[in-house]
Tab-separated table of C-alpha atoms and ligand atoms in Angstrom:
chain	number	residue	atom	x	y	z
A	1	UNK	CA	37.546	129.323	159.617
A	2	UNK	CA	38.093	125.877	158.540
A	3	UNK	CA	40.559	125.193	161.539
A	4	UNK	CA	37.267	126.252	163.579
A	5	UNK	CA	34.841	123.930	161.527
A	6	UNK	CA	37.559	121.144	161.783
A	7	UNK	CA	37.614	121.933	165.515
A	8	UNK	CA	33.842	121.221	166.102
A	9	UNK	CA	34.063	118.512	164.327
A	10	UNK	CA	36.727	116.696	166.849
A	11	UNK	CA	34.852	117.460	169.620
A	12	UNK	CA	31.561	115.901	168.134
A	13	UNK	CA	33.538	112.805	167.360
A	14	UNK	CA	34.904	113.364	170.813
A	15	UNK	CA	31.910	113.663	173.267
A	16	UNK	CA	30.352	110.580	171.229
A	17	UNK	CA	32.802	108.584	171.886
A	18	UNK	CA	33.188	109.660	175.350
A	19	UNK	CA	29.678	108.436	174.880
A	20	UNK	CA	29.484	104.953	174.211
A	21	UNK	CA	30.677	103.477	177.344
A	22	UNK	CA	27.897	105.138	178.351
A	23	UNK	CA	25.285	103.237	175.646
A	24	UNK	CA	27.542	99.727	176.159
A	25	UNK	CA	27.226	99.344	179.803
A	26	UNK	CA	28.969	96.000	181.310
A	27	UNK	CA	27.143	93.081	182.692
A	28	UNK	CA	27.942	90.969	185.079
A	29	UNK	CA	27.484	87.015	184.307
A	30	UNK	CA	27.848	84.065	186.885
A	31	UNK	CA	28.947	80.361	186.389
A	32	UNK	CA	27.544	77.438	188.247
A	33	UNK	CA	31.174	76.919	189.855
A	34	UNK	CA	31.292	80.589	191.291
A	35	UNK	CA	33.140	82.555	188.456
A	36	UNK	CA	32.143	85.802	187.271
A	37	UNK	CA	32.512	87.964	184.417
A	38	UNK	CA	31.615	91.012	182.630
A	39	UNK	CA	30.793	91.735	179.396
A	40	UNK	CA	29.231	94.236	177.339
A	41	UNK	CA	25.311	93.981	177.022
A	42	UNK	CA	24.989	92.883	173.395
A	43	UNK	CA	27.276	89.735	174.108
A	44	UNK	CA	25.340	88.790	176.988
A	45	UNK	CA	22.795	86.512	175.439
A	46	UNK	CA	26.041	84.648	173.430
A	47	UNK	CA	27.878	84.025	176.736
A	48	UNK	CA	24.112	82.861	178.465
A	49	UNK	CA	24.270	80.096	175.316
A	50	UNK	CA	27.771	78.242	177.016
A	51	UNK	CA	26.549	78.674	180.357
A	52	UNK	CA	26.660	81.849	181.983
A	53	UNK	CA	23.589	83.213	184.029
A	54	UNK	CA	22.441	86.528	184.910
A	55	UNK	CA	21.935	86.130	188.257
A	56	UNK	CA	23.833	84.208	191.065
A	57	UNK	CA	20.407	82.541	192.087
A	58	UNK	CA	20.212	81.028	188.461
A	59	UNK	CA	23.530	80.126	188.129
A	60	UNK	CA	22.899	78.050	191.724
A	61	UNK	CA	23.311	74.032	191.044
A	62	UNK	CA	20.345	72.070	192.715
A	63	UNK	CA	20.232	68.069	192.662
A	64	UNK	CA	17.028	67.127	190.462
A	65	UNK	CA	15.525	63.079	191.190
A	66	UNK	CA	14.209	60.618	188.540
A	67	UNK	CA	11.965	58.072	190.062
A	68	UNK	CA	14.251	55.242	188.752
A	69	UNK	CA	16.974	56.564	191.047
A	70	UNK	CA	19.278	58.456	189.106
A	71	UNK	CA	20.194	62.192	189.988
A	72	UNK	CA	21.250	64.892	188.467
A	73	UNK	CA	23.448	68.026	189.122
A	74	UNK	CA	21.839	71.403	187.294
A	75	UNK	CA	21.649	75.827	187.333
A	76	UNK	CA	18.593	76.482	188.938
A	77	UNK	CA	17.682	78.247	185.740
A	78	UNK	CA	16.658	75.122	184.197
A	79	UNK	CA	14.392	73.679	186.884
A	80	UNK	CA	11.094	74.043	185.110
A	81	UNK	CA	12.324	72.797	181.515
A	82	UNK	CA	13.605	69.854	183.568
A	83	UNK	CA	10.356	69.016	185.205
A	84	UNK	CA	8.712	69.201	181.909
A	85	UNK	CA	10.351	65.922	181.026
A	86	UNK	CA	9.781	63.643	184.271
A	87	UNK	CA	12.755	65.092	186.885
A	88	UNK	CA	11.557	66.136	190.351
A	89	UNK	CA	12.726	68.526	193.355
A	90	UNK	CA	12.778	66.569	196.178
A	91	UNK	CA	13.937	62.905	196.781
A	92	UNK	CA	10.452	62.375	198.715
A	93	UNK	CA	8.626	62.998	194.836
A	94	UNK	CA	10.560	59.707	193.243
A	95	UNK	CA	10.299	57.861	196.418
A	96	UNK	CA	7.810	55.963	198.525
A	97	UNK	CA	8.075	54.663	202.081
A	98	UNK	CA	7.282	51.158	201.869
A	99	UNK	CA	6.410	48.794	205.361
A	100	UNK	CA	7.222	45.047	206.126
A	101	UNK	CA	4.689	43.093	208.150
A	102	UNK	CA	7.072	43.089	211.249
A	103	UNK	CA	7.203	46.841	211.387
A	104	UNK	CA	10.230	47.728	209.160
A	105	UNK	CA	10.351	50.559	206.668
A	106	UNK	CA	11.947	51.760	203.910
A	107	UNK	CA	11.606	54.393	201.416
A	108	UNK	CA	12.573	52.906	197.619
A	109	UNK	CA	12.346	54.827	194.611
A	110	UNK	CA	8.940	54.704	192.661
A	111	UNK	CA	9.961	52.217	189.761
A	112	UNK	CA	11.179	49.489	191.996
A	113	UNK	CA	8.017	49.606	194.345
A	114	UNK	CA	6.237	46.750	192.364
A	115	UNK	CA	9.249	44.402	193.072
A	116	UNK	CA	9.466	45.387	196.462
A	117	UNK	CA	5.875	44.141	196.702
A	118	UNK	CA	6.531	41.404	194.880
A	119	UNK	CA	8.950	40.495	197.951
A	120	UNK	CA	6.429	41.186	200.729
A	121	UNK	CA	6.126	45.348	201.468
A	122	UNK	CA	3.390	46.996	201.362
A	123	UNK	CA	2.601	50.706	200.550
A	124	UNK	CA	0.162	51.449	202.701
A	125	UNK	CA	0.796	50.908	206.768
A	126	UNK	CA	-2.545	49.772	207.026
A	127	UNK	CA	-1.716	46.632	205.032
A	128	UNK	CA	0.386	45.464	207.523
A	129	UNK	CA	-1.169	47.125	210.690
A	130	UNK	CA	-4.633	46.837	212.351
A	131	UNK	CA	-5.902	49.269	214.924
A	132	UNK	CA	-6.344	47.403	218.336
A	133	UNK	CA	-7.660	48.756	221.611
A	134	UNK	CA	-7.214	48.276	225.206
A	135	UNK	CA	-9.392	48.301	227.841
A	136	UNK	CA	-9.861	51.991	228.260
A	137	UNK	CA	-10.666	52.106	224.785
A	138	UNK	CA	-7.306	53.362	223.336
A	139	UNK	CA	-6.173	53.098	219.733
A	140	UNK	CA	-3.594	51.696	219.133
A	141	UNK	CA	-1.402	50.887	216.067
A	142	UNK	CA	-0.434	47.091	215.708
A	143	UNK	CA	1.892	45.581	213.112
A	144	UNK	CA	0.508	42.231	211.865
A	145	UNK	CA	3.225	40.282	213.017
A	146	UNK	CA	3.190	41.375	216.727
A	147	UNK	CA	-0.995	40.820	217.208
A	148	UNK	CA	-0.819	37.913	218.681
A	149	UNK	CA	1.464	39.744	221.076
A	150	UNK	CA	-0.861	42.807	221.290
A	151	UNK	CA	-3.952	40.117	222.233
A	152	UNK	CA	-2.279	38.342	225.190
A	153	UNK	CA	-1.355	41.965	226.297
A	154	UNK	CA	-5.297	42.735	226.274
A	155	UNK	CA	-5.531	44.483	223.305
A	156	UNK	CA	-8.576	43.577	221.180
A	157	UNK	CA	-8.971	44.702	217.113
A	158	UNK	CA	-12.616	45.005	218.325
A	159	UNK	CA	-12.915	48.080	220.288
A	160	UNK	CA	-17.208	47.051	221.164
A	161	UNK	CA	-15.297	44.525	223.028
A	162	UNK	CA	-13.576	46.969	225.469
A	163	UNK	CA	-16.231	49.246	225.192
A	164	UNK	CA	-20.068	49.930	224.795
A	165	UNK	CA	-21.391	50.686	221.227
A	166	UNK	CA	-24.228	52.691	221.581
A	167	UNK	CA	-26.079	53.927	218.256
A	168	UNK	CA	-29.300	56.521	217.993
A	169	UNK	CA	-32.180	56.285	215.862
A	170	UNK	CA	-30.619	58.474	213.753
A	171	UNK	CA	-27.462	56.404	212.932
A	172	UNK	CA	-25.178	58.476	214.918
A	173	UNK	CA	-23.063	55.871	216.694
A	174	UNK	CA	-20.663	56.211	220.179
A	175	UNK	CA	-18.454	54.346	222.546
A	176	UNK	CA	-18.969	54.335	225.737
A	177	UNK	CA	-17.386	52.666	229.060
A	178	UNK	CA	-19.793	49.443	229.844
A	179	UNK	CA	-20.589	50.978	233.038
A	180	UNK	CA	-22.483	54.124	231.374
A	181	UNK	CA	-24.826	52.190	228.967
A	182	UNK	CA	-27.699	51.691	231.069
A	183	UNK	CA	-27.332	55.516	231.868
A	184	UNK	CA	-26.850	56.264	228.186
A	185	UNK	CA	-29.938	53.905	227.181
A	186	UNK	CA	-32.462	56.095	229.343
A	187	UNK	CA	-31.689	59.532	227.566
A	188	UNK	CA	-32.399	57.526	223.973
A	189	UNK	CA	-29.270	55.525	223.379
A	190	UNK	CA	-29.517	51.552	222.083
A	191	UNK	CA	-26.762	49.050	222.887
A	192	UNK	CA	-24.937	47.809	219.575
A	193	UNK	CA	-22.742	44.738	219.951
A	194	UNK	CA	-20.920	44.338	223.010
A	195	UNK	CA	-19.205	41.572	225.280
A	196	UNK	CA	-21.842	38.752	225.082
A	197	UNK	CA	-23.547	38.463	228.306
A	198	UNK	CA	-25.316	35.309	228.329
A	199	UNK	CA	-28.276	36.754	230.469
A	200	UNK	CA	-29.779	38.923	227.676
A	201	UNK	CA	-31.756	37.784	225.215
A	202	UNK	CA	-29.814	36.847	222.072
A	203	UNK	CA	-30.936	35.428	218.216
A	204	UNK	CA	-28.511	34.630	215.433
A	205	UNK	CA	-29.073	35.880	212.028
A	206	UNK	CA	-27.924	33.587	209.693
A	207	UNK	CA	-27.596	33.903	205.755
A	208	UNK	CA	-27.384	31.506	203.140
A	209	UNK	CA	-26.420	30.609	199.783
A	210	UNK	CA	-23.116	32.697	199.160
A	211	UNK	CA	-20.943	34.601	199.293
A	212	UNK	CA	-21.856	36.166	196.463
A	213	UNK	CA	-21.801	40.143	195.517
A	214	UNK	CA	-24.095	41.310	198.038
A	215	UNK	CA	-22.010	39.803	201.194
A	216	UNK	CA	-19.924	42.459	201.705
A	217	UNK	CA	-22.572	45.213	202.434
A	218	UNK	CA	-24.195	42.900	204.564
A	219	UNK	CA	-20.854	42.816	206.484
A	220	UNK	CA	-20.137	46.455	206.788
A	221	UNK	CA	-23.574	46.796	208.617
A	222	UNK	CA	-22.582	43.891	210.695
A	223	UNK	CA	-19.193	46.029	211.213
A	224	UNK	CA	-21.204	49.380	211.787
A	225	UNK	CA	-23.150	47.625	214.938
A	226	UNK	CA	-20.484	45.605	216.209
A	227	UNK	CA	-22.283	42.273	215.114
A	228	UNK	CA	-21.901	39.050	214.371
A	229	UNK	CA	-24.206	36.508	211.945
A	230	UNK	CA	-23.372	33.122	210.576
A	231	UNK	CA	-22.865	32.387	206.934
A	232	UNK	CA	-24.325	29.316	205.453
A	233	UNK	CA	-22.231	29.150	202.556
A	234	UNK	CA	-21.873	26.672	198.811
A	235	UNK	CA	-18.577	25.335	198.491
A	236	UNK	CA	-18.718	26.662	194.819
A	237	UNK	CA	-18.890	30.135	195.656
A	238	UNK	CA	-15.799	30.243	198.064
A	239	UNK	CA	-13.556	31.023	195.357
A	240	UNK	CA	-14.573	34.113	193.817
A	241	UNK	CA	-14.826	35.784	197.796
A	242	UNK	CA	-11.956	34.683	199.637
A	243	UNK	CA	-11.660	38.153	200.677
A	244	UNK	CA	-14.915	38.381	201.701
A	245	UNK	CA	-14.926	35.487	203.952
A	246	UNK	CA	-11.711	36.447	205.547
A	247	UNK	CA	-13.480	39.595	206.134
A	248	UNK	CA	-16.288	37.822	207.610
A	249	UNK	CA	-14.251	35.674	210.038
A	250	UNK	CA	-11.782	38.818	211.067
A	251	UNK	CA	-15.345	40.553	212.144
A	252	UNK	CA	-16.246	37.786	214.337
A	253	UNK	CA	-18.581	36.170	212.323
A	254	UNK	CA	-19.180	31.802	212.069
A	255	UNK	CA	-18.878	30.425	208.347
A	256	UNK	CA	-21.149	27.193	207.798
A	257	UNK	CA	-21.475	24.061	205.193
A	258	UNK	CA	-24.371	24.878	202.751
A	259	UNK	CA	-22.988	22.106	200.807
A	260	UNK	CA	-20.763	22.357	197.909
A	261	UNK	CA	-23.260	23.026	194.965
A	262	UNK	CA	-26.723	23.461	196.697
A	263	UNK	CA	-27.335	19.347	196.660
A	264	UNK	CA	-30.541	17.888	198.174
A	265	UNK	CA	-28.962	15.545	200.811
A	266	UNK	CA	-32.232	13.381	201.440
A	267	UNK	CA	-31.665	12.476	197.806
A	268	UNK	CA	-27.758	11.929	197.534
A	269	UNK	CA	-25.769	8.810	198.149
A	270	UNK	CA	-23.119	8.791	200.635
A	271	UNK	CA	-20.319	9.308	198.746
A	272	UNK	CA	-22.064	12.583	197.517
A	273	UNK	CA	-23.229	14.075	200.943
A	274	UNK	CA	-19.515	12.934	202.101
A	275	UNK	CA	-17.615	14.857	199.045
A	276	UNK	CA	-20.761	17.868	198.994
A	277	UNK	CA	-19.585	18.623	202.431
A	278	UNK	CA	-15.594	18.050	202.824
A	279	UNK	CA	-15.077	20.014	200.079
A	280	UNK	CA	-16.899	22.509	200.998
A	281	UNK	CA	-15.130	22.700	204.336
A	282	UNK	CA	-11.996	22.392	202.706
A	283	UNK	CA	-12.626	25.735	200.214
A	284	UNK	CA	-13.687	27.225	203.674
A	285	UNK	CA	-10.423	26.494	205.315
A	286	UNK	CA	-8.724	27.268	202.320
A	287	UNK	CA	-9.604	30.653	202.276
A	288	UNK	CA	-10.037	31.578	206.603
A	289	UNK	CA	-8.043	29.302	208.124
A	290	UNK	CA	-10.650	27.906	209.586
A	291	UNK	CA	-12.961	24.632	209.087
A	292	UNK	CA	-17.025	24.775	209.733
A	293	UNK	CA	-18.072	23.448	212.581
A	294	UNK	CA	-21.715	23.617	211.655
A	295	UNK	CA	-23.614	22.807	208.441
A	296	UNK	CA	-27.198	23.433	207.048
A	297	UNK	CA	-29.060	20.974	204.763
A	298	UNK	CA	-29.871	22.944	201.214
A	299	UNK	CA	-34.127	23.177	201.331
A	300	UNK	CA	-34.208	22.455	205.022
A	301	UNK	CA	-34.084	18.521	203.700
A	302	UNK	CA	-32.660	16.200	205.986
A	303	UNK	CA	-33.607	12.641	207.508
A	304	UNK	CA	-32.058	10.200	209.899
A	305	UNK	CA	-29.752	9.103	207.747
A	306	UNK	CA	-28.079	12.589	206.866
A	307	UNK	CA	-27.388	13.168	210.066
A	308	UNK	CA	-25.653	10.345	211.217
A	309	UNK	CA	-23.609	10.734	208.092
A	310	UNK	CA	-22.080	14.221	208.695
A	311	UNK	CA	-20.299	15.021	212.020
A	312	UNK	CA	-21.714	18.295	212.604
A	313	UNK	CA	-24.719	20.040	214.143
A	314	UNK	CA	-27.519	20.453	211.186
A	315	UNK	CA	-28.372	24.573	211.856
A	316	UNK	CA	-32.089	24.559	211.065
A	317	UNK	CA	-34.235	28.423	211.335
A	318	UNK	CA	-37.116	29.302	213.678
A	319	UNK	CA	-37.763	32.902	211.514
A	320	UNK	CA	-37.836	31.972	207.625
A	321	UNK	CA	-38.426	35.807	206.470
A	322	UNK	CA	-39.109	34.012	203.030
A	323	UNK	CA	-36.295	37.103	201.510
A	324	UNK	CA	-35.900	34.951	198.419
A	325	UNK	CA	-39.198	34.912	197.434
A	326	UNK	CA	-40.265	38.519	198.209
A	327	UNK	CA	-37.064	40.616	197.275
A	328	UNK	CA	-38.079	43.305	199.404
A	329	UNK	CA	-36.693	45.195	202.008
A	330	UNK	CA	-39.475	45.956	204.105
A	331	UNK	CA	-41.663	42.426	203.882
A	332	UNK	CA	-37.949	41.278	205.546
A	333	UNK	CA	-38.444	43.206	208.126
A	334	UNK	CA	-41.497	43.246	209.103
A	335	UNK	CA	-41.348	39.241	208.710
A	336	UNK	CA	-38.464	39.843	211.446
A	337	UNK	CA	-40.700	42.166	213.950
A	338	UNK	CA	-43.799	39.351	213.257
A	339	UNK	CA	-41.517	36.478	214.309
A	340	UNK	CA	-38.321	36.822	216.598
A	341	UNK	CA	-38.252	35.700	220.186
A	342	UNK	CA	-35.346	35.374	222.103
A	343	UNK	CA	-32.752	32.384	220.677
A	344	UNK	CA	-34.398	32.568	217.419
A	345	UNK	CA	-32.232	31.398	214.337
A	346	UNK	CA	-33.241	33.856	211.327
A	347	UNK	CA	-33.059	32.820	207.770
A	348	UNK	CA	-32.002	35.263	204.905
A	349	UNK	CA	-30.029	34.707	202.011
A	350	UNK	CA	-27.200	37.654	200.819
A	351	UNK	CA	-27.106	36.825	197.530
A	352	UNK	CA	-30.255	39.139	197.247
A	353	UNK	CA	-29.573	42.518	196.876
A	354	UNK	CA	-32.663	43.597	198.583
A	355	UNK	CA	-31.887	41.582	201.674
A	356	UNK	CA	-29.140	43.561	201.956
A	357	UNK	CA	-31.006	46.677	201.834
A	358	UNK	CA	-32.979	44.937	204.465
A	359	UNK	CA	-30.210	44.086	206.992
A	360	UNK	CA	-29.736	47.989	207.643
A	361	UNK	CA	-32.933	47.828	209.266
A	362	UNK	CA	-32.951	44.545	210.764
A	363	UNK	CA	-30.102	45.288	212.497
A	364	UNK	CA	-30.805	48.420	214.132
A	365	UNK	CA	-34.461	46.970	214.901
A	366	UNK	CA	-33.023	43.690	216.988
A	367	UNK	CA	-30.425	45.870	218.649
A	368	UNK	CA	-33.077	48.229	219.655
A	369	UNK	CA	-35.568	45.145	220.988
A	370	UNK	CA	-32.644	44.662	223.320
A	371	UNK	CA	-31.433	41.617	221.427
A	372	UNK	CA	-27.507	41.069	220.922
A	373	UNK	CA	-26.734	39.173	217.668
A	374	UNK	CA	-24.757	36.631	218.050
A	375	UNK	CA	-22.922	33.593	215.399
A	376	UNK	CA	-24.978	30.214	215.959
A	377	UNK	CA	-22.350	28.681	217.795
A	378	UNK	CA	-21.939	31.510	220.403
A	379	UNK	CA	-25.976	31.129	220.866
A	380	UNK	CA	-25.841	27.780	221.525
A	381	UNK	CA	-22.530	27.312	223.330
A	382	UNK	CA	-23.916	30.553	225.797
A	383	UNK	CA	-27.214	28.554	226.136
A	384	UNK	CA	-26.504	25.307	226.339
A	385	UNK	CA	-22.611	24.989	227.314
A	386	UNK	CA	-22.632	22.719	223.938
A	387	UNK	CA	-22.572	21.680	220.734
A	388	UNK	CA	-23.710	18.229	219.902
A	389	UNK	CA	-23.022	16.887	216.338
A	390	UNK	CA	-25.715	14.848	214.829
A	391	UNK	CA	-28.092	16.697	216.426
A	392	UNK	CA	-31.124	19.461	214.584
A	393	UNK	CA	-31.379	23.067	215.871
A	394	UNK	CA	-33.695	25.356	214.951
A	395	UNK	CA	-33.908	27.906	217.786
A	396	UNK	CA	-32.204	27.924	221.344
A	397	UNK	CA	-34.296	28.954	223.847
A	398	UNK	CA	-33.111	30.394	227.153
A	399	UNK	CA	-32.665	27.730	229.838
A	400	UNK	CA	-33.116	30.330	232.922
B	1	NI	NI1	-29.916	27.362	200.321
């Protein structure tokens, strides 16, 4: 009996542990360098603590990029505890692609971009590109340094120069070949800026007094019609709008002397109106690259003596729309529609907010009278062939 109880016992002790490689089943581990290796379950999570993974795709090395250029080698397993603290995935995260004005680029990593600018790239190709056109109306990419090029190839940054703007009432705006417009204009389309053609009727607005914060909206509707307008300008204010004026000249438009601080010239010696007016073409140049060629006399004052001391044409108005004194939108206007004839010079001021507002409808309006607006100079040069210094315009009227 107790050889049978002993018996039973064995075989217990037996079939359990027949049992627990059952219960302890292996597990295979992987290394980053390819090994493998099993082990039993409960010493997996010791082996996963020097480097072992569970699965091949964990155990995988990937490259991991820091935007100041370093890289480093890791198991995939860690790839999210690494991004936590400022690694990436791909080189194209830590990088940029910077440009060169001459059409180079070059991708450097993200904490050396501000010295590369500090050398001359740029991050974005449109700082050193501008879209041109040719003469079927093409876009096409230039780099700054080869515009010149572009130009004497018959490319033109202005693409109402190779093609007819045409707006609607409504604002929508198209281009259209110049041979269409008249065809375009009977089913309800106006012309916006376009080649000058000197046998239309033509007026120049002009504005005074700036640049100042307002200038650059007046622009961008100058830029939405394909217009141009002359800008009367105080020395003083170049300064603070450099980019402005730049802006101003790049969009076709004529900068001219105001004076340097607003001076009445019938009351200023010599040496004033001399230094009131060089300096303010010298800011001017400063900040275009190019000098006035016209000036106007602050408060329309100006005598004999005035003009024979400055060498330049004294720009006078035929509309005053009196903007400064009403500051409102729609008296602009409407003093616009009351008064404008063809080779009118228009007087507003965009250092007025609500002239501003008032261009947007100015604009349009003239464009739909059938009147292209064009700088002072290119009215008078298309009228009269010339520009005579010393002498007092206040309108150009057609000659035919
Ligand atoms: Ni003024």
């Amino acid at each position: 009996m107790q050889k049978r109880i002993f018996c039973v016992i064995l075989a217990v002790l037996v079939s359990i542990t027949a049992f627990i490689p059952f219960a302890e089943a292996d597990c295979t581990l992987y290394a980053s360098d390819g090994r493998t290796l099993t082990v039993s379950d409960e010493r997996v999570e010791a082996f996963k603590k020097v480097g072992w993974y569970e699965t091949p795709e964990e155990a995988q090395l990937i490259t991991m990029y820091a935007t100041d250029g370093r890289t480093i080698s890791i198991a995939a397993f860690h790839r999210e505890a690494f991004e936590k603290v400022g690694w990436y995935n791909t080189i194209e995260e830590v990088t940029y692609t910077m440009y060169s004005e001459d059409g180079r680029s070059l991708r450097v990593f993200k904490d050396e971009g501000e010295l590369y600018r500090q050398v001359g790239w740029f991050y974005n190709i449109e700082d050193v590109s501008v879209k041109m056109y040719d003469a079927d109306g093409n876009e096409h990419l230039v780099f700054n340094a080869n515009i010149e090029e572009a130009k004497k190839n018959g490319l033109t940054p202005y693409r109402f120069e190779v093609q007819q703007l045409m707006f609607a009432a409504d604002g929508r705006i198209i281009y259209v070949p110049f041979e269409l417009a008249e065809a375009y204009e009977k089913v309800g389309w106006y012309r916006g800026g376009g080649k000058l053609d000197p046998t239309r009727p033509m007026v120049a607005l002009t504005f005074d007094d700036g640049p100042g914060k307002y200038t650059d909206r007046v622009l961008s509707c100058l830029e939405k019609y394909g217009v141009r307008a002359t800008f009367f300008v105080q020395g003083k204010n170049v300064a603070g709008y450099k980019n402005t004026l730049k802006r101003a000249v790049e969009l076709g438009c004529e900068i001219g002397n105001h004076t340097y601080s607003h001076v009445k010239l019938t009351a200023s010696s010599g040496q004033t109106i001399a230094s009131q007016i060089s300096n303010t073409n010298t800011a001017v140049y400063n900040a275009t690259g190019v000098y006035p060629k016209l000036y106007r006399p602050p408060y329309g004052a100006y005598n004999s003596s005035v003009l024979s001391r400055i060498a330049m044409p004294a720009i006078m108005w035929s509309v005053d729309t009196l903007d400064w004194k009403t500051r409102n939108a729609a008296k602009t206007l409407a003093s616009v529609q009351k008064s404008t004839t063809d080779g009118a010079i228009i007087l507003m001021h965009d250092i007025h907010s609500p002239t501003a507002d008032a261009v947007e409808t100015v604009v349009p309006y003239l464009l739909m009278q059938g009147y292209q607006l064009v700088t002072v100079s290119e009215l008078i040069e298309a009228r009269q062939g010339s520009i005579v210094n010393g002498r007092v315009y206040n309108k150009v009227k057609p000659v035919y």
